[in-house]
XYZ file of C-alpha atoms in Angstrom:
700
model
C -35.251 22.091 -30.225
C -32.294 20.478 -31.300
C -31.401 16.508 -30.706
C -29.115 14.005 -31.289
C -29.860 11.347 -33.929
C -28.106 8.778 -36.028
C -27.616 11.954 -38.746
C -25.569 13.163 -36.279
C -23.006 10.688 -36.269
C -19.338 10.326 -37.870
C -17.567 7.591 -38.448
C -14.357 7.437 -36.754
C -11.101 6.197 -37.536
C -9.653 3.308 -35.465
C -7.168 5.675 -33.667
C -8.756 8.553 -32.325
C -6.433 11.210 -31.025
C -9.057 13.107 -28.681
C -8.677 10.143 -26.644
C -4.992 10.568 -25.979
C -6.152 14.309 -24.719
C -8.358 12.621 -22.369
C -5.905 10.797 -20.952
C -3.489 13.862 -20.284
C -6.651 15.484 -18.320
C -6.797 12.096 -16.548
C -3.132 12.070 -15.684
C -2.766 16.087 -15.128
C -5.406 15.450 -12.344
C -3.914 12.548 -10.627
C -0.384 14.017 -10.727
C -1.565 17.717 -9.800
C -3.652 16.211 -7.065
C -0.648 13.963 -5.639
C 1.643 17.198 -5.918
C -0.809 19.739 -4.328
C -3.840 17.777 -2.344
C -5.176 20.850 -0.876
C -5.556 22.877 -4.205
C -6.748 20.263 -6.501
C -8.628 18.013 -3.814
C -10.436 15.827 -5.964
C -8.116 15.010 -8.832
C -8.140 11.170 -7.604
C -11.103 11.469 -10.513
C -8.628 10.711 -12.982
C -8.272 7.058 -12.040
C -12.273 6.870 -13.093
C -11.746 8.695 -16.475
C -9.130 5.629 -17.308
C -11.185 3.192 -16.206
C -14.170 4.301 -18.554
C -11.485 4.883 -21.468
C -10.199 0.993 -20.693
C -13.952 -0.146 -21.144
C -14.422 1.682 -24.352
C -11.517 0.631 -25.842
C -10.892 -2.966 -24.624
C -14.806 -3.639 -25.757
C -14.583 -2.330 -29.133
C -11.425 -4.229 -29.463
C -12.955 -7.953 -28.155
C -16.522 -6.939 -29.576
C -14.718 -7.019 -33.479
C -12.674 -9.917 -32.767
C -15.714 -12.066 -31.625
C -17.935 -10.949 -34.321
C -14.924 -11.537 -37.022
C -13.607 -15.108 -35.350
C -16.547 -16.381 -33.355
C -14.225 -16.180 -30.403
C -11.342 -14.493 -28.556
C -7.814 -15.945 -28.589
C -7.303 -15.304 -25.005
C -3.722 -16.062 -25.020
C -2.761 -13.817 -27.657
C -4.986 -10.968 -25.754
C -3.533 -11.188 -22.419
C 0.497 -11.451 -24.137
C -0.711 -8.202 -25.870
C -1.896 -6.847 -22.646
C 1.640 -7.930 -20.929
C 3.818 -6.448 -23.692
C 2.155 -3.457 -23.055
C 2.217 -2.962 -19.611
C 4.594 -5.127 -17.469
C 7.898 -4.253 -18.647
C 7.648 -0.855 -17.807
C 5.734 -1.311 -14.357
C 8.542 -3.995 -13.426
C 10.854 -1.312 -14.082
C 9.421 1.211 -11.760
C 8.730 -1.484 -8.689
C 12.478 -2.703 -8.866
C 13.924 0.911 -9.080
C 11.627 1.907 -6.545
C 12.412 -1.064 -4.115
C 16.138 -0.234 -4.651
C 15.330 3.788 -3.602
C 13.008 2.497 -0.890
C 15.597 0.789 1.212
C 18.317 4.015 0.513
C 15.939 6.742 1.172
C 13.235 5.585 3.740
C 13.172 5.161 7.566
C 13.655 1.447 8.566
C 10.481 1.460 9.924
C 8.776 1.755 6.307
C 10.300 -1.371 4.469
C 7.867 -3.788 5.810
C 4.681 -2.312 4.529
C 6.463 -1.195 1.209
C 7.636 -4.057 0.346
C 4.807 -6.139 1.072
C 2.985 -3.784 -1.178
C 5.793 -4.130 -3.905
C 4.685 -7.798 -4.239
C 1.155 -6.955 -3.849
C 1.610 -4.739 -7.062
C 3.849 -7.760 -9.059
C 1.021 -10.202 -8.443
C -1.276 -7.047 -9.269
C -3.525 -7.697 -5.731
C -2.456 -4.699 -4.583
C -5.917 -2.758 -4.183
C -7.193 -5.884 -2.106
C -4.052 -5.420 0.255
C -5.127 -1.804 0.844
C -8.797 -2.757 1.260
C -7.394 -5.312 3.852
C -5.246 -2.760 5.620
C -8.584 -0.455 5.516
C -10.617 -2.697 7.626
C -7.304 -3.618 10.076
C -7.273 -1.666 13.137
C -3.277 -2.039 13.032
C -2.976 -0.965 9.642
C -5.213 1.822 9.443
C -2.501 4.344 10.151
C -0.106 3.012 8.218
C 1.619 5.708 6.262
C 1.190 5.107 2.210
C 4.075 3.558 0.436
C 5.764 4.372 -2.676
C 4.346 1.987 -4.590
C 0.815 2.347 -3.268
C -0.473 4.031 -6.809
C -0.288 0.297 -8.105
C -3.756 -0.423 -6.751
C -5.390 0.787 -9.922
C -3.430 -0.987 -12.324
C -4.228 -3.959 -10.421
C -7.951 -3.093 -10.923
C -7.244 -2.765 -14.473
C -5.084 -5.891 -15.105
C -8.242 -7.794 -13.192
C -10.453 -6.414 -15.813
C -8.024 -7.353 -18.364
C -8.541 -10.927 -17.102
C -11.800 -11.168 -16.380
C -13.576 -9.175 -19.315
C -12.669 -11.285 -22.357
C -13.762 -14.161 -20.666
C -17.456 -12.517 -19.558
C -17.689 -11.263 -23.170
C -17.035 -14.721 -24.703
C -19.538 -16.246 -22.180
C -22.114 -13.681 -23.678
C -21.367 -14.473 -26.864
C -21.895 -18.283 -25.729
C -24.675 -18.134 -24.499
C -26.437 -16.201 -27.614
C -24.801 -18.580 -30.469
C -26.066 -21.875 -29.010
C -29.076 -21.724 -31.476
C -26.478 -20.565 -34.278
C -23.935 -17.879 -34.795
C -26.227 -14.544 -34.118
C -25.832 -11.116 -36.261
C -23.473 -8.437 -35.189
C -26.315 -6.190 -33.916
C -28.304 -8.982 -32.303
C -25.102 -10.006 -30.229
C -24.467 -6.078 -29.792
C -27.800 -5.516 -28.316
C -27.687 -8.737 -26.186
C -24.050 -7.628 -24.769
C -25.214 -4.020 -23.956
C -28.352 -5.566 -21.944
C -25.802 -7.908 -19.992
C -23.016 -5.477 -19.113
C -25.633 -3.078 -18.216
C -27.211 -5.326 -15.791
C -23.583 -5.755 -14.653
C -23.070 -2.180 -14.404
C -26.212 -1.409 -12.530
C -25.294 -3.972 -10.078
C -22.307 -2.863 -9.409
C -23.267 0.844 -9.136
C -25.674 -0.220 -6.360
C -23.213 -2.513 -4.863
C -20.499 0.599 -5.210
C -23.273 2.653 -3.698
C -24.319 0.769 -0.548
C -20.650 -0.629 0.103
C -19.428 3.066 0.066
C -21.742 4.165 2.676
C -21.084 1.268 5.205
C -17.404 1.193 4.644
C -15.696 3.711 2.186
C -12.203 3.284 3.031
C -12.590 -0.624 1.921
C -14.998 0.434 -0.809
C -12.464 2.903 -2.629
C -9.997 -0.090 -3.351
C -12.359 -3.252 -3.801
C -12.841 -4.456 -7.352
C -16.641 -4.524 -7.506
C -17.306 -0.939 -6.920
C -15.335 0.011 -9.774
C -16.400 -2.662 -12.754
C -19.589 -0.063 -13.325
C -17.087 2.571 -14.877
C -15.578 -0.076 -17.129
C -19.588 -1.105 -18.156
C -20.047 2.611 -18.721
C -17.179 2.899 -21.252
C -18.186 -0.542 -22.788
C -21.729 0.342 -23.178
C -20.639 3.670 -25.186
C -18.459 1.554 -27.319
C -20.954 -1.119 -28.317
C -24.086 1.455 -28.678
C -21.803 3.592 -30.742
C -19.593 1.229 -32.982
C -16.988 3.642 -33.539
C -19.377 6.625 -34.574
C -19.386 9.694 -32.420
C -22.203 12.637 -32.329
C -21.145 15.547 -33.597
C -22.921 18.876 -34.276
C -23.638 22.166 -32.156
C -25.442 19.917 -29.228
C -23.148 17.494 -29.296
C -20.222 19.762 -28.757
C -22.071 21.449 -26.361
C -22.474 17.969 -24.593
C -18.954 17.475 -25.213
C -17.873 20.674 -23.272
C -20.403 20.050 -20.353
C -18.776 16.320 -20.092
C -15.410 18.329 -19.572
C -16.940 20.971 -17.012
C -17.986 17.455 -15.273
C -14.924 16.171 -14.617
C -13.219 19.357 -14.321
C -15.678 20.470 -11.364
C -15.336 17.292 -9.669
C -11.589 17.384 -9.506
C -11.918 20.809 -7.784
C -14.931 20.257 -5.593
C -14.490 16.709 -4.363
C -11.960 15.852 -1.559
C -10.868 12.980 0.883
C -13.912 13.712 2.535
C -16.582 13.007 -0.639
C -17.987 9.561 0.115
C -16.266 8.067 -3.431
C -16.718 5.899 -5.412
C -20.371 5.493 -4.944
C -22.981 7.917 -6.571
C -20.667 10.761 -6.514
C -18.288 9.052 -9.036
C -21.072 9.339 -11.856
C -20.157 13.329 -12.288
C -16.737 12.052 -13.723
C -17.719 8.927 -14.986
C -20.848 10.351 -16.991
C -18.531 13.236 -17.984
C -16.023 10.770 -19.788
C -18.933 9.032 -21.511
C -20.050 12.328 -22.707
C -16.318 13.172 -24.214
C -16.169 9.679 -25.636
C -19.373 9.859 -27.653
C -20.183 13.511 -28.184
C -17.699 16.475 -29.459
C -17.207 18.583 -32.436
C -13.967 19.125 -34.177
C -14.564 22.630 -35.144
C -11.377 25.003 -34.912
C -11.284 26.440 -31.579
C -14.804 25.677 -30.538
C -14.949 21.908 -30.778
C -14.180 20.163 -27.854
C -12.058 17.026 -29.810
C -10.089 19.698 -31.837
C -8.571 21.071 -28.239
C -8.129 17.011 -27.142
C -6.588 16.233 -30.517
C -4.074 19.136 -30.357
C -0.094 18.231 -29.563
C 0.666 18.343 -26.437
C -2.397 17.332 -25.632
C -1.685 13.890 -27.333
C 1.893 13.593 -26.063
C 0.724 13.870 -22.348
C -1.730 10.844 -23.647
C 1.126 8.996 -24.866
C 3.156 9.424 -21.636
C 0.399 8.931 -19.665
C 0.990 5.323 -18.772
C 4.836 6.191 -17.636
C 3.914 9.513 -15.875
C 1.453 7.520 -13.734
C 3.730 5.069 -12.748
C 6.838 7.509 -11.925
C 5.387 10.419 -10.607
C 4.050 8.798 -6.966
C 7.621 7.340 -6.064
C 9.077 10.485 -6.781
C 6.088 12.273 -4.890
C 6.710 9.923 -2.101
C 10.639 9.521 -1.864
C 11.864 12.981 -3.152
C 11.402 14.978 0.156
C 13.885 12.018 1.839
C 16.469 12.998 -0.894
C 16.205 16.629 -1.333
C 15.180 19.731 1.196
C 13.377 21.610 -1.382
C 11.173 18.957 -2.712
C 7.601 20.116 -0.884
C 8.354 23.685 -1.898
C 6.220 24.951 -5.027
C 9.578 25.343 -6.866
C 10.557 22.016 -5.925
C 7.746 20.418 -7.274
C 7.885 22.369 -10.700
C 11.673 20.409 -10.797
C 10.070 17.037 -9.789
C 7.138 17.213 -12.340
C 9.370 18.196 -15.044
C 11.948 15.410 -14.209
C 9.097 13.122 -14.261
C 8.290 13.799 -17.691
C 11.334 13.535 -18.939
C 12.052 10.439 -17.133
C 8.643 9.323 -18.763
C 9.499 10.082 -22.024
C 13.137 8.383 -21.862
C 11.214 5.061 -20.435
C 8.868 5.211 -23.063
C 10.955 5.157 -26.141
C 13.812 2.805 -24.538
C 11.409 0.252 -22.470
C 7.885 0.914 -23.145
C 7.778 0.607 -26.849
C 10.946 -1.682 -27.636
C 9.089 -4.381 -25.636
C 5.720 -3.807 -26.816
C 7.044 -4.389 -30.022
C 9.828 -6.664 -29.437
C 10.219 -9.830 -31.753
C 11.708 -11.670 -28.701
C 8.347 -11.901 -27.110
C 6.179 -12.094 -30.400
C 5.115 -15.615 -29.353
C 2.749 -15.735 -26.247
C 4.548 -18.350 -24.523
C 7.961 -15.983 -24.579
C 5.692 -13.443 -22.896
C 4.471 -15.447 -20.268
C 7.935 -16.592 -19.481
C 9.015 -13.090 -19.158
C 6.291 -12.151 -16.998
C 6.344 -14.795 -14.246
C 10.409 -14.758 -14.339
C 9.777 -10.429 -13.469
C 7.220 -11.604 -10.757
C 9.592 -14.075 -9.443
C 12.618 -11.549 -9.490
C 10.668 -8.860 -7.615
C 9.179 -11.129 -5.030
C 12.837 -12.403 -4.456
C 13.868 -8.745 -4.108
C 11.022 -7.736 -1.703
C 11.789 -10.479 0.386
C 15.879 -10.532 0.749
C 16.586 -6.835 0.351
C 14.854 -5.499 3.901
C 16.432 -8.611 5.403
C 20.092 -8.211 4.398
C 19.871 -4.088 5.143
C 18.735 -4.829 9.048
C 21.262 -7.905 9.075
C 23.920 -5.212 8.435
C 22.630 -2.612 10.748
C 22.173 -4.681 13.611
C 25.597 -5.998 13.581
C 26.325 -2.888 15.670
C 23.443 -2.801 17.892
C 23.254 -2.249 21.633
C 23.781 -5.291 23.456
C 21.221 -6.647 25.686
C 23.376 -7.531 28.331
C 24.608 -4.294 28.542
C 23.907 -2.362 32.263
C 22.368 0.241 30.316
C 20.151 -1.469 28.230
C 16.559 -0.179 28.242
C 14.925 1.424 31.569
C 18.523 0.718 33.354
C 19.706 3.428 31.297
C 17.019 5.607 33.535
C 17.950 4.055 36.777
C 21.311 4.785 36.486
C 21.910 8.392 34.787
C 25.244 8.803 36.083
C 26.732 5.594 34.034
C 24.720 5.486 31.291
C 23.493 7.883 28.811
C 19.444 7.252 28.231
C 19.414 8.638 24.785
C 22.805 7.499 23.506
C 22.881 6.741 19.855
C 26.347 5.332 19.532
C 25.116 1.894 19.034
C 21.997 1.201 16.690
C 18.290 0.391 18.474
C 18.039 -3.496 19.368
C 15.551 -4.269 18.269
C 15.850 -2.993 15.156
C 13.221 0.110 14.549
C 11.605 -1.544 11.693
C 11.288 -4.945 13.672
C 9.678 -2.487 16.471
C 7.277 -0.852 14.103
C 6.111 -4.102 12.929
C 5.045 -5.016 16.393
C 2.135 -2.652 15.904
C 0.723 -5.727 13.451
C 2.399 -8.676 15.455
C 0.489 -8.876 18.870
C 2.746 -10.363 21.501
C 0.073 -12.625 22.549
C -2.372 -13.069 19.416
C -6.080 -13.373 20.315
C -5.774 -12.150 24.062
C -7.471 -8.887 22.755
C -10.725 -8.716 21.349
C -11.567 -6.386 18.093
C -13.776 -3.742 18.509
C -16.593 -5.580 16.474
C -16.148 -9.092 17.984
C -18.547 -10.685 19.927
C -18.548 -12.501 23.345
C -15.467 -11.992 25.700
C -11.823 -12.762 25.201
C -10.775 -15.906 26.182
C -6.888 -15.826 27.099
C -4.726 -16.999 30.099
C -1.130 -16.294 30.616
C 1.396 -16.897 33.174
C 1.350 -20.180 35.227
C -1.518 -22.639 35.548
C -4.321 -21.641 37.762
C -4.339 -24.716 39.998
C -0.105 -24.412 40.660
C -0.231 -20.535 40.946
C 0.139 -18.254 44.074
C -2.077 -15.670 42.842
C -4.712 -15.093 40.214
C -4.518 -11.677 38.183
C -6.944 -10.453 35.734
C -6.365 -7.698 33.431
C -8.848 -5.182 32.317
C -8.921 -2.282 29.554
C -8.418 -1.139 26.022
C -5.371 -1.636 23.769
C -3.446 0.348 26.509
C -4.065 -2.587 28.829
C -3.029 -5.259 26.331
C 0.224 -3.071 25.766
C 1.508 -4.416 29.697
C 1.078 -7.891 28.700
C 4.840 -8.830 28.138
C 5.426 -7.066 31.321
C 2.921 -8.478 33.149
C 3.157 -11.945 31.989
C 7.147 -12.301 32.874
C 6.355 -10.956 35.963
C 3.659 -13.651 36.218
C 5.907 -16.397 35.797
C 8.316 -15.332 38.007
C 5.883 -14.510 40.714
C 3.957 -17.680 40.304
C 1.094 -16.094 38.877
C -2.140 -17.005 36.701
C -3.035 -14.131 34.093
C -6.519 -13.979 32.763
C -6.879 -10.995 30.134
C -9.876 -9.187 29.398
C -9.017 -6.304 26.950
C -10.796 -4.819 23.973
C -9.454 -2.631 21.353
C -10.365 1.228 21.275
C -13.020 0.063 24.427
C -11.928 2.227 27.414
C -12.822 0.059 30.860
C -15.686 2.180 31.971
C -19.356 1.029 32.613
C -21.186 3.971 31.625
C -22.558 4.910 28.084
C -20.751 6.429 25.540
C -22.083 9.136 24.209
C -23.620 8.872 20.721
C -21.020 11.430 18.950
C -18.077 9.265 21.132
C -14.614 9.344 18.558
C -17.827 9.387 15.487
C -17.835 5.902 15.820
C -20.652 3.330 14.927
C -22.841 3.535 17.596
C -23.283 -0.271 17.597
C -19.413 -0.314 18.361
C -20.173 1.737 21.160
C -22.916 -0.420 22.848
C -20.979 -3.685 22.153
C -18.000 -1.967 24.057
C -20.295 -0.841 26.762
C -22.035 -4.374 27.317
C -18.818 -6.036 26.926
C -17.150 -4.084 29.837
C -20.339 -4.950 32.168
C -20.028 -8.337 31.450
C -16.417 -8.405 32.210
C -16.810 -6.846 35.490
C -19.914 -8.894 36.784
C -17.449 -12.218 35.518
C -14.319 -11.118 37.480
C -16.322 -9.624 40.442
C -18.159 -13.446 40.473
C -15.008 -15.295 40.198
C -13.988 -15.946 43.860
C -10.449 -17.250 42.796
C -9.599 -14.231 41.345
C -6.821 -11.952 44.102
C -6.101 -8.814 41.874
C -7.412 -6.912 38.675
C -5.195 -4.571 36.996
C -6.718 -1.878 34.997
C -5.000 -0.130 31.989
C -6.437 2.510 29.465
C -5.756 5.220 26.963
C -5.627 8.697 27.621
C -9.087 10.074 26.002
C -11.408 12.695 25.404
C -14.737 10.422 24.951
C -17.719 11.445 26.986
C -20.050 9.302 28.700
C -23.430 9.581 29.846
C -25.581 7.625 32.299
C -27.227 4.197 30.913
C -30.194 2.111 31.816
C -30.461 1.908 35.947
C -27.441 4.439 35.989
C -27.425 7.698 38.596
C -23.947 8.851 38.372
C -23.408 12.460 38.951
C -19.989 12.684 36.559
C -20.269 9.314 34.446
C -16.922 9.737 32.862
C -15.430 9.130 36.329
C -18.054 7.384 38.390
C -17.895 4.700 35.332
C -14.452 3.999 35.990
C -14.852 3.803 39.680
C -17.629 1.547 40.016
C -15.844 -1.354 38.755
C -13.301 -0.828 40.985
C -15.675 -0.461 44.226
C -17.388 -4.069 43.043
C -14.160 -5.703 43.276
C -12.817 -4.404 46.256
C -15.882 -5.014 47.999
C -15.566 -8.425 46.975
C -12.059 -8.857 48.891
C -10.126 -8.203 45.225
C -6.862 -5.664 44.911
C -7.211 -3.125 42.105
C -4.332 -2.069 40.510
C -4.516 0.538 38.177
C -1.457 1.610 35.617
C -1.405 5.279 34.848
C -1.935 6.473 31.588
C 1.653 6.724 29.568
C 2.521 9.616 27.416
C 1.693 9.868 23.367
C 4.634 10.766 21.541
C 2.304 12.373 18.560
C 5.251 14.142 16.390
C 2.433 14.741 13.188
C 2.031 12.261 10.953
C 5.455 10.533 12.503
C 5.443 7.720 15.053
C 8.057 6.828 17.165
C 10.130 4.039 15.789
C 10.015 6.167 12.035
C 10.973 9.218 14.223
C 14.086 7.327 15.554
C 15.008 5.708 11.989
C 15.120 9.236 10.786
C 17.152 10.673 13.156
C 19.809 8.285 14.292
C 22.195 10.780 15.019
C 19.958 13.140 17.289
C 17.145 11.194 18.716
C 16.125 13.931 21.165
C 14.268 15.400 18.083
C 11.835 12.386 18.785
C 11.489 13.835 22.735
C 8.528 15.997 23.683
C 7.442 17.509 26.435
C 5.559 16.167 29.219
C 2.730 18.712 28.777
C 2.665 17.788 24.546
C 2.754 13.973 25.452
C -0.651 14.069 27.328
C -2.783 15.870 25.141
C -5.806 14.215 26.062
C -7.672 13.675 29.822
C -6.054 11.381 32.316
C -9.589 10.029 33.242
C -7.639 6.650 34.983
C -5.643 9.411 37.344
C -8.455 11.523 37.642
C -10.676 8.954 39.089
C -7.809 7.244 41.053
C -7.560 10.269 42.687
C -10.653 10.077 44.847
C -10.699 7.000 45.948
C -8.977 5.916 49.629
C -8.982 2.406 50.306
C -6.224 -0.328 51.549
C -7.279 -2.533 48.743
C -6.711 -0.018 45.913
C -3.494 1.007 44.181
C -2.409 3.214 41.714
C 1.170 2.847 39.863
C 2.694 5.857 38.431
C 3.899 4.958 34.823
C 5.169 8.183 33.144
C 8.543 8.078 34.654
C 9.058 4.841 32.757
C 9.460 7.244 29.329
C 9.882 10.606 30.950
C 12.740 12.320 32.835
C 13.308 16.531 33.183
C 9.794 17.316 31.673
C 10.854 15.347 28.463
C 9.455 11.835 27.182
C 11.395 10.037 25.329
C 11.032 7.478 21.978
C 14.586 5.770 22.402
C 15.673 4.703 26.062
C 18.854 2.408 26.567
C 18.887 1.663 22.819
C 15.194 0.309 23.207
C 12.410 1.963 20.893
C 10.075 2.663 23.825
C 6.900 2.701 21.121
C 5.441 0.491 18.298
C 3.483 3.540 16.993
C 2.508 6.776 18.405
C 1.371 5.755 21.746
C 1.877 1.826 22.409
C 4.793 0.573 24.263
C 6.928 -1.383 22.272
C 6.699 -5.220 23.256
C 10.179 -5.025 23.911
C 10.160 -2.262 26.161
C 7.514 -3.367 28.136
C 8.964 -6.666 28.946
C 11.904 -4.901 29.718
C 9.943 -2.832 32.243
C 8.901 -5.831 34.051
C 11.529 -6.204 36.853
C 10.420 -2.558 37.805
C 6.523 -3.576 37.338
C 7.021 -6.393 39.982
C 9.167 -4.025 42.234
C 6.092 -1.496 42.117
C 3.499 -4.174 42.575
C 5.426 -5.107 45.872
C 5.839 -2.151 46.742
C 2.306 -1.279 47.024
C 1.501 -4.609 48.781
C -0.308 -6.501 45.824
C 2.956 -9.207 46.240
């Protein structure tokens, strides 16, 4: 049986051309995945190839320097990395920033420039990880610089790795300078333990929170370690021969298979990342150079190595092109258009390599480390200023022609006066601007008034006037679609001398029956927390004799409910709403249910973005009533069966819809800050009409 042995190794030269071919494979996977995600659904594994290669090359370099010099010149090492990577990345960030304000809807500016700054400081991966657990940011569209998250991970590796290796060397050399072999063995052991810990964490965290695990650095460290251990174990040697060549081809196959079979549904980067990582390790360690049959022979041929030479530039340029091109060219999303765009990316990458990447890396002006650091700091400062000022300046220019808030046709007034006003008139810019409205998704009108899904205990929020001087006390109960009415209710409360107490929870429908285990595919602990919170709120409101009115608001939902302990509902979904209302009415309280509002779901496009993309024809952003209510209106269904003088159902559909059409822009106000929540501005604009309907119902 053939086995690998030391006799099968061959000492390589300093330059390994097959690594350039491996880089070509990596960037090809990423680019094809981004252009045709449905055809190469796992192309994201190309990133993992880059991580392993970086671990291999950087560790080889640092180990040799430590053995030769007895230390690592951190200043020079980091300066070389800066000269190699930052000039072109800064250029891409600057040009992408300019293109974004020209091509993108204004609603996407804020997220784009926030990530531009994160990319300039190489913390982009942590921003994306933060967004992954932020309820208000989970549905954010990808930005034109989102791909910089991988470069952020790489840069963090470049900062930490030389420090880590030197610490290992320092610990080993306290009793005298170690031999190279002993140092190498200790480093392999230390790094292997680190890699194992990172892999275990990656597997566990990916299972717990895959969205966040994808971006954070600790879940990726083991991939760099894999390359580092190969570098230290072989020290410039590679296995060759028939068996080694078969292993090399098997590694190539592992990478391709993962690229073809993996998808967004694959838990990653946990244990599934082992396939492309070990495939890359196999290619770094094993292969053959025989003509045609040798894997190294193929990876060392041109144009494979040319792709590797351009891989960094291609990676930087391709994603802004993928994201921005459709806004400038109608054919960008056809297969012919994509071929043209890929060719353009390659040409742009070649041009930027010979005019920016190579000259800056070899620049005599930056030969000294202090000058290099000055360049880096200046670039970061310039990009920060650009990212802060550009969207602000563009918004100011547009707002100079915005509709006046004093207009008799502003907001809902346009719906009340159709003879004098055109509710959808687009001759003036919206006020506030669409990008301001879109930002309301992340900026609650009343912070801390809504409990997050996983928050323990009950929210404690008081609006309106003080209880002591109030004529009435009103409680608000619901999910985020109860919270969305707070600007209107608070404005009404101040005018009508009402104290408001808010009991709302994100994603928690105000129903006291148990959520079915499969509801929304959410963690059952969240479902149980929601139900328990609702029951506590019901009891608290029922036991407070000072509360006169309870206002209930909720989203359209298809969630299924079942009987909980001690419950015997015939229809838990319906009766789980009604029971709290009956309890409160029996205690002498009025109950006001605000009907579900329409949802303006235009595919992936939300209301503000649609308005921004169609300023001259905002009717394209309207939907029929049928399409605006894709889910069950459980509040309405439950309310239809109640006949009690203390119960009041207030219709809200007509705030948004006329003649079977529901609108994203009314009287110069963008009505939604996302696909389903009322913008703070429009909600407050509705306050007089809300108060009128409360009075008509006899509540006020």
